[in-house]
mmCIF file of C-alpha atoms and ligand atoms in Angstrom:
data_model
loop_
_atom_site.group_PDB
_atom_site.id
_atom_site.type_symbol
_atom_site.label_atom_id
_atom_site.label_comp_id
_atom_site.label_asym_id
_atom_site.label_seq_id
_atom_site.Cartn_x
_atom_site.Cartn_y
_atom_site.Cartn_z
ATOM 1 C CA MET A 1 7.407 -18.212 9.096
ATOM 2 C CA PRO A 2 5.316 -15.467 7.446
ATOM 3 C CA ARG A 3 4.831 -15.459 3.688
ATOM 4 C CA PRO A 4 8.286 -14.374 2.581
ATOM 5 C CA ILE A 5 7.547 -11.442 0.267
ATOM 6 C CA GLN A 6 8.822 -8.037 1.427
ATOM 7 C CA ALA A 7 9.421 -4.631 -0.082
ATOM 8 C CA HIS A 8 12.624 -3.135 1.275
ATOM 9 C CA ILE A 9 12.648 0.653 1.220
ATOM 10 C CA ASN A 10 16.144 2.084 1.397
ATOM 11 C CA LEU A 11 15.867 5.472 3.063
ATOM 12 C CA SER A 12 19.490 6.421 2.483
ATOM 13 C CA ALA A 13 18.969 5.776 -1.247
ATOM 14 C CA LEU A 14 16.170 8.376 -1.194
ATOM 15 C CA GLU A 15 18.526 10.825 0.540
ATOM 16 C CA ASN A 16 21.269 10.075 -1.982
ATOM 17 C CA ASN A 17 18.940 10.589 -4.934
ATOM 18 C CA LEU A 18 17.807 13.942 -3.557
ATOM 19 C CA ARG A 19 21.466 14.986 -3.426
ATOM 20 C CA VAL A 20 21.849 13.933 -7.072
ATOM 21 C CA ALA A 21 18.927 16.205 -7.957
ATOM 22 C CA ARG A 22 20.522 19.069 -6.019
ATOM 23 C CA ARG A 23 23.809 18.663 -7.830
ATOM 24 C CA ALA A 24 22.044 18.629 -11.195
ATOM 25 C CA ALA A 25 19.949 21.721 -10.388
ATOM 26 C CA PRO A 26 22.096 23.656 -7.930
ATOM 27 C CA SER A 27 20.322 26.977 -8.281
ATOM 28 C CA ALA A 28 16.740 25.691 -8.155
ATOM 29 C CA ARG A 29 14.590 24.749 -5.208
ATOM 30 C CA ILE A 30 13.518 21.141 -5.152
ATOM 31 C CA MET A 31 9.875 20.145 -5.047
ATOM 32 C CA ALA A 32 9.982 16.417 -4.319
ATOM 33 C CA VAL A 33 7.077 14.751 -6.091
ATOM 34 C CA ILE A 34 5.532 12.269 -3.681
ATOM 35 C CA LYS A 35 2.185 11.613 -5.341
ATOM 36 C CA ALA A 36 0.709 8.110 -5.352
ATOM 37 C CA GLU A 37 2.024 7.337 -1.859
ATOM 38 C CA GLY A 38 5.506 8.417 -2.828
ATOM 39 C CA TYR A 39 5.416 6.341 -6.040
ATOM 40 C CA GLY A 40 4.393 3.339 -3.950
ATOM 41 C CA HIS A 41 7.178 3.703 -1.367
ATOM 42 C CA GLY A 42 4.857 4.870 1.427
ATOM 43 C CA LEU A 43 4.042 8.464 2.266
ATOM 44 C CA PRO A 44 5.174 9.284 5.780
ATOM 45 C CA ARG A 45 8.461 7.449 5.333
ATOM 46 C CA VAL A 46 9.257 9.041 1.969
ATOM 47 C CA ALA A 47 8.517 12.544 3.254
ATOM 48 C CA GLU A 48 10.787 11.930 6.206
ATOM 49 C CA ALA A 49 13.648 10.613 4.093
ATOM 50 C CA LEU A 50 13.242 13.553 1.698
ATOM 51 C CA SER A 51 12.742 16.163 4.395
ATOM 52 C CA ALA A 52 15.707 18.145 3.057
ATOM 53 C CA ALA A 53 13.602 18.986 -0.014
ATOM 54 C CA ASP A 54 12.291 22.540 -0.323
ATOM 55 C CA GLY A 55 8.795 21.386 -1.129
ATOM 56 C CA PHE A 56 6.526 18.424 -1.694
ATOM 57 C CA ALA A 57 4.055 17.893 -4.531
ATOM 58 C CA LEU A 58 1.128 15.500 -4.380
ATOM 59 C CA LEU A 59 -2.560 15.246 -5.220
ATOM 60 C CA ASP A 60 -4.516 14.269 -2.144
ATOM 61 C CA ILE A 61 -5.418 17.217 0.062
ATOM 62 C CA GLN A 62 -5.782 15.025 3.148
ATOM 63 C CA ASP A 63 -2.224 13.785 2.663
ATOM 64 C CA ALA A 64 -1.079 17.399 2.277
ATOM 65 C CA VAL A 65 -2.866 18.413 5.483
ATOM 66 C CA GLN A 66 -1.318 15.441 7.269
ATOM 67 C CA LEU A 67 2.169 16.508 6.179
ATOM 68 C CA ARG A 68 1.544 19.988 7.557
ATOM 69 C CA GLU A 69 0.214 18.557 10.796
ATOM 70 C CA ASN A 70 3.302 16.368 11.026
ATOM 71 C CA GLY A 71 5.357 19.546 11.162
ATOM 72 C CA TYR A 72 6.670 19.949 7.606
ATOM 73 C CA ARG A 73 7.144 23.657 6.921
ATOM 74 C CA GLN A 74 8.035 23.377 3.243
ATOM 75 C CA THR A 75 5.886 24.436 0.315
ATOM 76 C CA ILE A 76 3.278 21.722 -0.249
ATOM 77 C CA LEU A 77 1.755 21.829 -3.725
ATOM 78 C CA LEU A 78 -1.449 20.143 -4.876
ATOM 79 C CA LEU A 79 -0.694 19.103 -8.457
ATOM 80 C CA GLU A 80 -4.328 19.000 -9.596
ATOM 81 C CA GLY A 81 -5.290 21.950 -7.411
ATOM 82 C CA ALA A 82 -8.587 22.330 -5.568
ATOM 83 C CA PHE A 83 -11.704 20.362 -6.423
ATOM 84 C CA SER A 84 -14.101 22.374 -4.252
ATOM 85 C CA THR A 85 -14.307 25.600 -2.238
ATOM 86 C CA GLU A 86 -13.913 23.428 0.881
ATOM 87 C CA ASP A 87 -10.537 22.397 -0.547
ATOM 88 C CA MET A 88 -9.701 26.082 -0.944
ATOM 89 C CA SER A 89 -10.471 26.720 2.710
ATOM 90 C CA LEU A 90 -8.148 23.872 3.714
ATOM 91 C CA ILE A 91 -5.483 25.161 1.335
ATOM 92 C CA ALA A 92 -5.625 28.546 3.039
ATOM 93 C CA GLN A 93 -5.873 27.116 6.548
ATOM 94 C CA TYR A 94 -2.885 24.819 6.097
ATOM 95 C CA ASP A 95 -0.881 27.192 3.933
ATOM 96 C CA LEU A 96 -0.747 24.816 0.973
ATOM 97 C CA ALA A 97 -0.201 25.837 -2.639
ATOM 98 C CA CYS A 98 -2.472 24.779 -5.472
ATOM 99 C CA VAL A 99 -2.162 24.415 -9.197
ATOM 100 C CA ILE A 100 -4.706 26.392 -11.210
ATOM 101 C CA HIS A 101 -5.058 24.523 -14.474
ATOM 102 C CA ALA A 102 -8.526 25.379 -15.810
ATOM 103 C CA ALA A 103 -11.088 28.172 -15.956
ATOM 104 C CA TRP A 104 -13.439 26.367 -13.571
ATOM 105 C CA GLN A 105 -10.819 26.652 -10.848
ATOM 106 C CA ILE A 106 -10.566 30.404 -11.351
ATOM 107 C CA ALA A 107 -14.358 30.609 -11.150
ATOM 108 C CA MET A 108 -14.178 28.657 -7.888
ATOM 109 C CA LEU A 109 -11.565 31.079 -6.638
ATOM 110 C CA ASP A 110 -13.945 33.957 -7.491
ATOM 111 C CA GLY A 111 -16.560 32.306 -5.312
ATOM 112 C CA TYR A 112 -14.207 31.404 -2.495
ATOM 113 C CA PRO A 113 -15.630 33.104 0.586
ATOM 114 C CA GLY A 114 -12.551 33.004 2.825
ATOM 115 C CA ARG A 115 -10.335 35.928 3.728
ATOM 116 C CA GLU A 116 -6.936 34.264 3.646
ATOM 117 C CA LYS A 117 -5.141 34.314 0.322
ATOM 118 C CA LEU A 118 -3.864 31.279 -1.541
ATOM 119 C CA ASP A 119 -0.564 30.612 -3.279
ATOM 120 C CA VAL A 120 -1.289 29.450 -6.808
ATOM 121 C CA TRP A 121 0.751 27.798 -9.521
ATOM 122 C CA LEU A 122 -0.669 28.689 -12.917
ATOM 123 C CA LYS A 123 -0.236 25.784 -15.264
ATOM 124 C CA VAL A 124 0.602 26.506 -18.871
ATOM 125 C CA ASN A 125 -0.117 23.857 -21.497
ATOM 126 C CA THR A 126 2.894 23.830 -23.796
ATOM 127 C CA GLY A 127 1.883 20.830 -25.884
ATOM 128 C CA MET A 128 1.203 17.951 -23.565
ATOM 129 C CA ASN A 129 -2.506 18.828 -23.726
ATOM 130 C CA ARG A 130 -3.296 17.296 -20.384
ATOM 131 C CA LEU A 131 -3.775 20.132 -17.893
ATOM 132 C CA GLY A 132 -3.262 23.845 -18.216
ATOM 133 C CA PHE A 133 -4.033 26.956 -20.203
ATOM 134 C CA THR A 134 -2.604 27.460 -23.661
ATOM 135 C CA PRO A 135 -0.215 30.434 -23.743
ATOM 136 C CA GLN A 136 -2.995 32.559 -25.271
ATOM 137 C CA GLN A 137 -5.491 31.605 -22.553
ATOM 138 C CA ALA A 138 -2.841 31.827 -19.854
ATOM 139 C CA ALA A 139 -2.274 35.533 -20.493
ATOM 140 C CA GLN A 140 -5.913 36.150 -19.634
ATOM 141 C CA ALA A 141 -5.780 33.787 -16.633
ATOM 142 C CA MET A 142 -2.728 35.677 -15.426
ATOM 143 C CA GLU A 143 -4.670 38.937 -15.613
ATOM 144 C CA GLN A 144 -7.455 37.389 -13.545
ATOM 145 C CA LEU A 145 -5.069 36.046 -10.917
ATOM 146 C CA ARG A 146 -2.879 39.106 -10.553
ATOM 147 C CA GLY A 147 -4.533 41.318 -8.021
ATOM 148 C CA HIS A 148 -7.238 38.724 -7.282
ATOM 149 C CA ARG A 149 -8.440 39.225 -3.712
ATOM 150 C CA ALA A 150 -7.963 35.512 -2.939
ATOM 151 C CA VAL A 151 -4.487 35.122 -4.485
ATOM 152 C CA ARG A 152 -1.166 35.697 -2.722
ATOM 153 C CA ASP A 153 1.845 34.483 -4.722
ATOM 154 C CA ILE A 154 1.783 33.198 -8.294
ATOM 155 C CA THR A 155 4.234 30.701 -9.756
ATOM 156 C CA LEU A 156 4.203 29.765 -13.433
ATOM 157 C CA MET A 157 4.572 26.125 -14.332
ATOM 158 C CA THR A 158 4.480 23.741 -17.246
ATOM 159 C CA HIS A 159 5.091 20.031 -17.706
ATOM 160 C CA PHE A 160 6.982 18.387 -20.559
ATOM 161 C CA ALA A 161 5.617 15.424 -22.476
ATOM 162 C CA ASN A 162 8.901 14.328 -24.048
ATOM 163 C CA ALA A 163 11.794 15.312 -21.797
ATOM 164 C CA ASP A 164 12.851 11.642 -21.634
ATOM 165 C CA GLU A 165 12.544 11.103 -25.396
ATOM 166 C CA ALA A 166 14.514 12.108 -28.460
ATOM 167 C CA ARG A 167 11.896 14.824 -29.130
ATOM 168 C CA GLY A 168 13.150 16.725 -26.098
ATOM 169 C CA ILE A 169 11.839 20.039 -24.790
ATOM 170 C CA ALA A 170 12.946 22.757 -27.236
ATOM 171 C CA GLY A 171 9.514 23.637 -28.650
ATOM 172 C CA PRO A 172 7.598 23.634 -25.352
ATOM 173 C CA LEU A 173 10.436 25.485 -23.596
ATOM 174 C CA ALA A 174 10.354 28.274 -26.207
ATOM 175 C CA LEU A 175 6.570 28.505 -25.877
ATOM 176 C CA PHE A 176 6.773 28.706 -22.103
ATOM 177 C CA ASN A 177 9.576 31.242 -22.050
ATOM 178 C CA GLY A 178 7.781 33.333 -24.640
ATOM 179 C CA PHE A 179 4.694 33.403 -22.478
ATOM 180 C CA ALA A 180 6.497 33.942 -19.164
ATOM 181 C CA ALA A 181 8.881 36.697 -20.337
ATOM 182 C CA PRO A 182 6.789 39.679 -19.186
ATOM 183 C CA TYR A 183 6.127 38.292 -15.702
ATOM 184 C CA ARG A 184 8.468 38.533 -12.738
ATOM 185 C CA VAL A 185 7.269 35.468 -10.889
ATOM 186 C CA PRO A 186 8.950 32.147 -10.073
ATOM 187 C CA ARG A 187 8.926 29.391 -12.680
ATOM 188 C CA SER A 188 8.814 25.624 -12.530
ATOM 189 C CA LEU A 189 9.195 23.367 -15.540
ATOM 190 C CA ALA A 190 11.415 20.345 -15.008
ATOM 191 C CA ASN A 191 10.525 16.773 -14.066
ATOM 192 C CA SER A 192 13.349 14.260 -13.482
ATOM 193 C CA ALA A 193 14.245 13.846 -17.138
ATOM 194 C CA ALA A 194 14.307 17.578 -17.862
ATOM 195 C CA LEU A 195 16.372 18.473 -14.815
ATOM 196 C CA LEU A 196 18.943 15.787 -15.601
ATOM 197 C CA ARG A 197 19.221 16.461 -19.330
ATOM 198 C CA TYR A 198 18.271 20.119 -19.848
ATOM 199 C CA PRO A 199 19.721 22.473 -17.223
ATOM 200 C CA GLU A 200 18.123 25.386 -19.088
ATOM 201 C CA THR A 201 14.720 24.164 -17.831
ATOM 202 C CA CYS A 202 15.587 24.261 -14.146
ATOM 203 C CA GLY A 203 14.170 27.702 -13.358
ATOM 204 C CA ASP A 204 13.221 28.441 -9.756
ATOM 205 C CA TRP A 205 11.686 25.096 -8.803
ATOM 206 C CA VAL A 206 12.392 21.637 -10.209
ATOM 207 C CA ARG A 207 9.896 18.813 -9.687
ATOM 208 C CA PRO A 208 11.703 15.470 -9.648
ATOM 209 C CA GLY A 209 9.741 12.315 -8.955
ATOM 210 C CA LEU A 210 11.045 9.135 -10.529
ATOM 211 C CA MET A 211 14.740 9.865 -10.047
ATOM 212 C CA LEU A 212 14.252 10.284 -6.288
ATOM 213 C CA TYR A 213 13.142 6.674 -6.158
ATOM 214 C CA GLY A 214 16.284 5.614 -7.973
ATOM 215 C CA ALA A 215 15.075 4.820 -11.475
ATOM 216 C CA SER A 216 16.379 6.345 -14.680
ATOM 217 C CA PRO A 217 13.890 8.246 -16.815
ATOM 218 C CA PHE A 218 15.942 7.461 -19.928
ATOM 219 C CA ALA A 219 15.994 4.303 -22.040
ATOM 220 C CA ASP A 220 19.673 4.833 -22.924
ATOM 221 C CA VAL A 221 21.182 5.868 -19.548
ATOM 222 C CA SER A 222 21.055 3.634 -16.485
ATOM 223 C CA ALA A 223 20.214 4.778 -12.975
ATOM 224 C CA GLN A 224 23.692 3.746 -11.904
ATOM 225 C CA GLN A 225 25.260 5.956 -14.563
ATOM 226 C CA LEU A 226 23.236 8.844 -13.146
ATOM 227 C CA GLY A 227 24.444 8.104 -9.602
ATOM 228 C CA LEU A 228 20.985 6.985 -8.493
ATOM 229 C CA GLN A 229 20.333 4.153 -6.047
ATOM 230 C CA PRO A 230 17.157 2.058 -6.089
ATOM 231 C CA ALA A 231 14.880 2.923 -3.169
ATOM 232 C CA MET A 232 12.625 -0.113 -3.509
ATOM 233 C CA THR A 233 13.738 -3.732 -3.610
ATOM 234 C CA LEU A 234 11.007 -6.343 -3.905
ATOM 235 C CA ARG A 235 12.172 -9.625 -2.405
ATOM 236 C CA SER A 236 10.651 -13.015 -1.798
ATOM 237 C CA ARG A 237 11.684 -16.663 -1.638
ATOM 238 C CA ILE A 238 11.189 -19.931 -3.410
ATOM 239 C CA ILE A 239 8.489 -21.900 -1.577
ATOM 240 C CA ALA A 240 8.414 -25.054 -3.746
ATOM 241 C CA VAL A 241 10.466 -26.716 -6.456
ATOM 242 C CA GLN A 242 9.034 -28.766 -9.315
ATOM 243 C CA GLU A 243 11.111 -31.322 -11.193
ATOM 244 C CA LEU A 244 9.795 -31.254 -14.744
ATOM 245 C CA ARG A 245 10.249 -33.989 -17.346
ATOM 246 C CA ALA A 246 10.502 -33.259 -21.039
ATOM 247 C CA GLY A 247 7.057 -32.256 -22.293
ATOM 248 C CA ASP A 248 5.705 -31.096 -18.927
ATOM 249 C CA GLU A 249 3.925 -27.744 -18.956
ATOM 250 C CA ILE A 250 3.540 -25.092 -16.275
ATOM 251 C CA GLY A 251 0.966 -22.597 -15.153
ATOM 252 C CA TYR A 252 -2.335 -21.264 -16.402
ATOM 253 C CA GLY A 253 -2.642 -21.573 -20.141
ATOM 254 C CA ALA A 254 0.388 -23.891 -20.259
ATOM 255 C CA LEU A 255 2.448 -21.101 -21.812
ATOM 256 C CA PHE A 256 5.729 -22.921 -21.111
ATOM 257 C CA ARG A 257 6.575 -26.510 -21.990
ATOM 258 C CA ALA A 258 9.862 -28.097 -20.893
ATOM 259 C CA GLU A 259 12.005 -29.378 -23.758
ATOM 260 C CA HIS A 260 14.004 -31.511 -21.365
ATOM 261 C CA ALA A 261 14.094 -32.364 -17.685
ATOM 262 C CA MET A 262 14.563 -29.231 -15.598
ATOM 263 C CA ARG A 263 13.864 -27.669 -12.199
ATOM 264 C CA VAL A 264 11.449 -24.801 -11.698
ATOM 265 C CA GLY A 265 11.129 -22.719 -8.544
ATOM 266 C CA ILE A 266 7.768 -21.430 -7.311
ATOM 267 C CA VAL A 267 8.204 -17.862 -6.021
ATOM 268 C CA ALA A 268 5.809 -16.355 -3.471
ATOM 269 C CA CYS A 269 4.973 -13.270 -5.538
ATOM 270 C CA GLY A 270 2.118 -12.702 -7.943
ATOM 271 C CA TYR A 271 0.017 -9.995 -9.478
ATOM 272 C CA ALA A 272 -1.933 -9.529 -6.234
ATOM 273 C CA ASP A 273 1.369 -8.318 -4.777
ATOM 274 C CA GLY A 274 1.795 -5.875 -7.643
ATOM 275 C CA TYR A 275 4.027 -7.929 -9.929
ATOM 276 C CA PRO A 276 2.901 -7.216 -13.508
ATOM 277 C CA ARG A 277 0.649 -10.016 -14.744
ATOM 278 C CA HIS A 278 1.624 -9.319 -18.323
ATOM 279 C CA ALA A 279 5.341 -9.881 -17.705
ATOM 280 C CA PRO A 280 6.072 -12.621 -20.235
ATOM 281 C CA GLY A 281 8.237 -15.676 -19.628
ATOM 282 C CA GLY A 282 11.835 -14.495 -19.894
ATOM 283 C CA THR A 283 11.402 -11.510 -17.569
ATOM 284 C CA PRO A 284 14.583 -11.256 -15.458
ATOM 285 C CA LEU A 285 14.763 -12.038 -11.748
ATOM 286 C CA LEU A 286 17.520 -12.958 -9.286
ATOM 287 C CA VAL A 287 17.621 -16.238 -7.395
ATOM 288 C CA ASP A 288 20.339 -16.399 -4.741
ATOM 289 C CA GLY A 289 21.800 -13.333 -6.433
ATOM 290 C CA GLN A 290 22.063 -15.089 -9.816
ATOM 291 C CA MET A 291 20.272 -13.743 -12.864
ATOM 292 C CA THR A 292 17.605 -16.027 -14.245
ATOM 293 C CA GLN A 293 14.134 -15.623 -15.766
ATOM 294 C CA THR A 294 10.449 -16.166 -15.171
ATOM 295 C CA LEU A 295 8.622 -18.931 -17.021
ATOM 296 C CA GLY A 296 4.968 -19.181 -18.024
ATOM 297 C CA ARG A 297 2.204 -16.947 -16.815
ATOM 298 C CA VAL A 298 2.285 -14.939 -13.590
ATOM 299 C CA SER A 299 -0.525 -16.007 -11.276
ATOM 300 C CA MET A 300 -2.226 -14.122 -8.479
ATOM 301 C CA ASP A 301 0.111 -15.211 -5.697
ATOM 302 C CA MET A 302 2.997 -16.999 -7.381
ATOM 303 C CA LEU A 303 5.271 -17.046 -10.368
ATOM 304 C CA TYR A 304 7.742 -19.510 -11.864
ATOM 305 C CA ALA A 305 11.529 -19.126 -11.829
ATOM 306 C CA ASP A 306 13.806 -21.033 -14.197
ATOM 307 C CA LEU A 307 16.311 -22.978 -12.049
ATOM 308 C CA SER A 308 17.847 -24.974 -14.880
ATOM 309 C CA LYS A 309 21.215 -23.207 -14.490
ATOM 310 C CA LEU A 310 20.992 -22.912 -10.685
ATOM 311 C CA PRO A 311 21.408 -26.427 -9.245
ATOM 312 C CA GLN A 312 22.021 -25.071 -5.735
ATOM 313 C CA ALA A 313 18.753 -23.117 -5.641
ATOM 314 C CA ASP A 314 16.047 -24.714 -3.510
ATOM 315 C CA VAL A 315 13.135 -24.029 -1.212
ATOM 316 C CA GLY A 316 14.101 -20.959 0.806
ATOM 317 C CA SER A 317 16.361 -19.458 -1.851
ATOM 318 C CA ALA A 318 16.210 -15.652 -1.883
ATOM 319 C CA VAL A 319 14.527 -14.030 -4.879
ATOM 320 C CA THR A 320 14.794 -10.409 -6.006
ATOM 321 C CA LEU A 321 11.976 -9.316 -8.298
ATOM 322 C CA TRP A 322 13.475 -5.825 -8.786
ATOM 323 C CA GLY A 323 15.647 -3.295 -6.996
ATOM 324 C CA GLU A 324 19.179 -3.822 -5.693
ATOM 325 C CA GLY A 325 21.038 -5.983 -8.200
ATOM 326 C CA LEU A 326 18.229 -5.883 -10.772
ATOM 327 C CA PRO A 327 17.176 -2.427 -12.042
ATOM 328 C CA ILE A 328 13.413 -1.979 -12.046
ATOM 329 C CA GLU A 329 13.743 -0.450 -15.526
ATOM 330 C CA GLU A 330 14.882 -3.826 -16.897
ATOM 331 C CA VAL A 331 11.927 -5.650 -15.395
ATOM 332 C CA ALA A 332 9.578 -2.925 -16.626
ATOM 333 C CA ARG A 333 10.997 -3.102 -20.135
ATOM 334 C CA ALA A 334 10.581 -6.886 -20.271
ATOM 335 C CA ALA A 335 7.011 -6.512 -19.014
ATOM 336 C CA GLY A 336 6.100 -3.809 -21.535
ATOM 337 C CA ALA A 337 5.642 -1.379 -18.653
ATOM 338 C CA VAL A 338 7.500 1.586 -17.156
ATOM 339 C CA SER A 339 9.168 1.653 -13.769
ATOM 340 C CA TYR A 340 6.623 4.221 -12.495
ATOM 341 C CA GLU A 341 3.877 1.606 -12.942
ATOM 342 C CA LEU A 342 5.730 -1.164 -11.156
ATOM 343 C CA MET A 343 6.543 1.027 -8.152
ATOM 344 C CA CYS A 344 2.983 2.309 -7.838
ATOM 345 C CA ALA A 345 1.450 -1.136 -8.281
ATOM 346 C CA LEU A 346 2.886 -2.604 -5.086
ATOM 347 C CA THR A 347 -0.147 -3.683 -3.077
ATOM 348 C CA ALA A 348 -1.050 -3.165 0.558
ATOM 349 C CA ARG A 349 -0.571 -6.835 1.443
ATOM 350 C CA VAL A 350 3.178 -6.645 0.835
ATOM 351 C CA PRO A 351 4.952 -5.940 4.133
ATOM 352 C CA VAL A 352 7.371 -3.029 3.942
ATOM 353 C CA VAL A 353 10.657 -2.996 5.820
ATOM 354 C CA THR A 354 13.179 -0.164 5.974
HETATM 355 C C1 PLP B 1 4.519 13.365 -11.723
HETATM 356 C C2 PLP B 1 4.908 14.758 -12.048
HETATM 357 C C3 PLP B 1 6.253 15.156 -11.961
HETATM 358 C C4 PLP B 1 7.392 14.199 -11.685
HETATM 359 O O1 PLP B 1 7.737 13.538 -12.876
HETATM 360 P P1 PLP B 1 8.938 12.458 -12.907
HETATM 361 O O2 PLP B 1 8.972 12.043 -14.326
HETATM 362 O O3 PLP B 1 8.510 11.346 -12.004
HETATM 363 O O4 PLP B 1 10.147 13.143 -12.431
HETATM 364 C C5 PLP B 1 6.537 16.502 -12.159
HETATM 365 N N1 PLP B 1 5.562 17.378 -12.466
HETATM 366 C C6 PLP B 1 4.273 17.024 -12.583
HETATM 367 C C7 PLP B 1 3.252 18.049 -12.929
HETATM 368 C C8 PLP B 1 3.902 15.698 -12.391
HETATM 369 O O5 PLP B 1 2.622 15.349 -12.518
#
């Protein structure tokens, strides 16, 4: 028997979640965000499951080239744009689109020697202060890009810092719309949270990521309430059972001490598989479909499951760390993390099955 941990990727959940995005943004085109290996779900398989999307957004130019070579005809956008003039040549050659977020990229465009033109997405910084030109700077950047010998189509974009929070998007949206008003070019603003909560942000292209993988971007609305299905289920099994007596301790640092006799299951899953090491005792997990909790400290290859209320559980019992039956958001919350992190953290040693 191989080590029993597996990540199950549910392709029909990805398809379902794309349909949810379409229903929420019926008049926009959908740019499926598949950065970070499709949020840890695996790139070729995610692109295939989401092939009904109108575009794909990612960071790595080699991945973008590979998608094109695999026959995808959609818009393929590089979210951090080009890092070199060689990148620009590949962008032109493979008909990719690139974000322009800083003056150095415009300077690179000025020095780009090729003849083919590039599609660019000009990024406007509306308050996140990560990438992009402030509205004042963006007006000048727009002048440089319009009519630039190396530029074909221009799309305007921004990214919201608080679409999933009470703060919302009103201020940044007004800034963006104020800037974009004079220009007749396509617009793209919304991530998952914005497209689900603020239809007025949908514009010409929406850019959902998280929701496609079946997690809710909101603390107060569950994925199920949004009609989303989890795409990733991390499963393993119990490989040993310890019978503790009162006073016995478990794990590194002896963070848990039994108050009375109890059974503890050893699960073949640890932080080297991508389970968060900082998940404290009490983090939820399913054993044989029953809700229970972790105990003690997560180690590299194993963690402890409380079996005190599960007398039937034994070596071989099925364990769900997150996914179907246990929303990843709940595990993330208990671990002081976000579901994005947990998905992306899955490591290469975990076998994936679809
Ligand atoms: C990651 C990313 C998205 C997707 O955000 P989600 O919250 O996962 O929907 C959209 N736009 C940009 C620019 C991003 O970097």
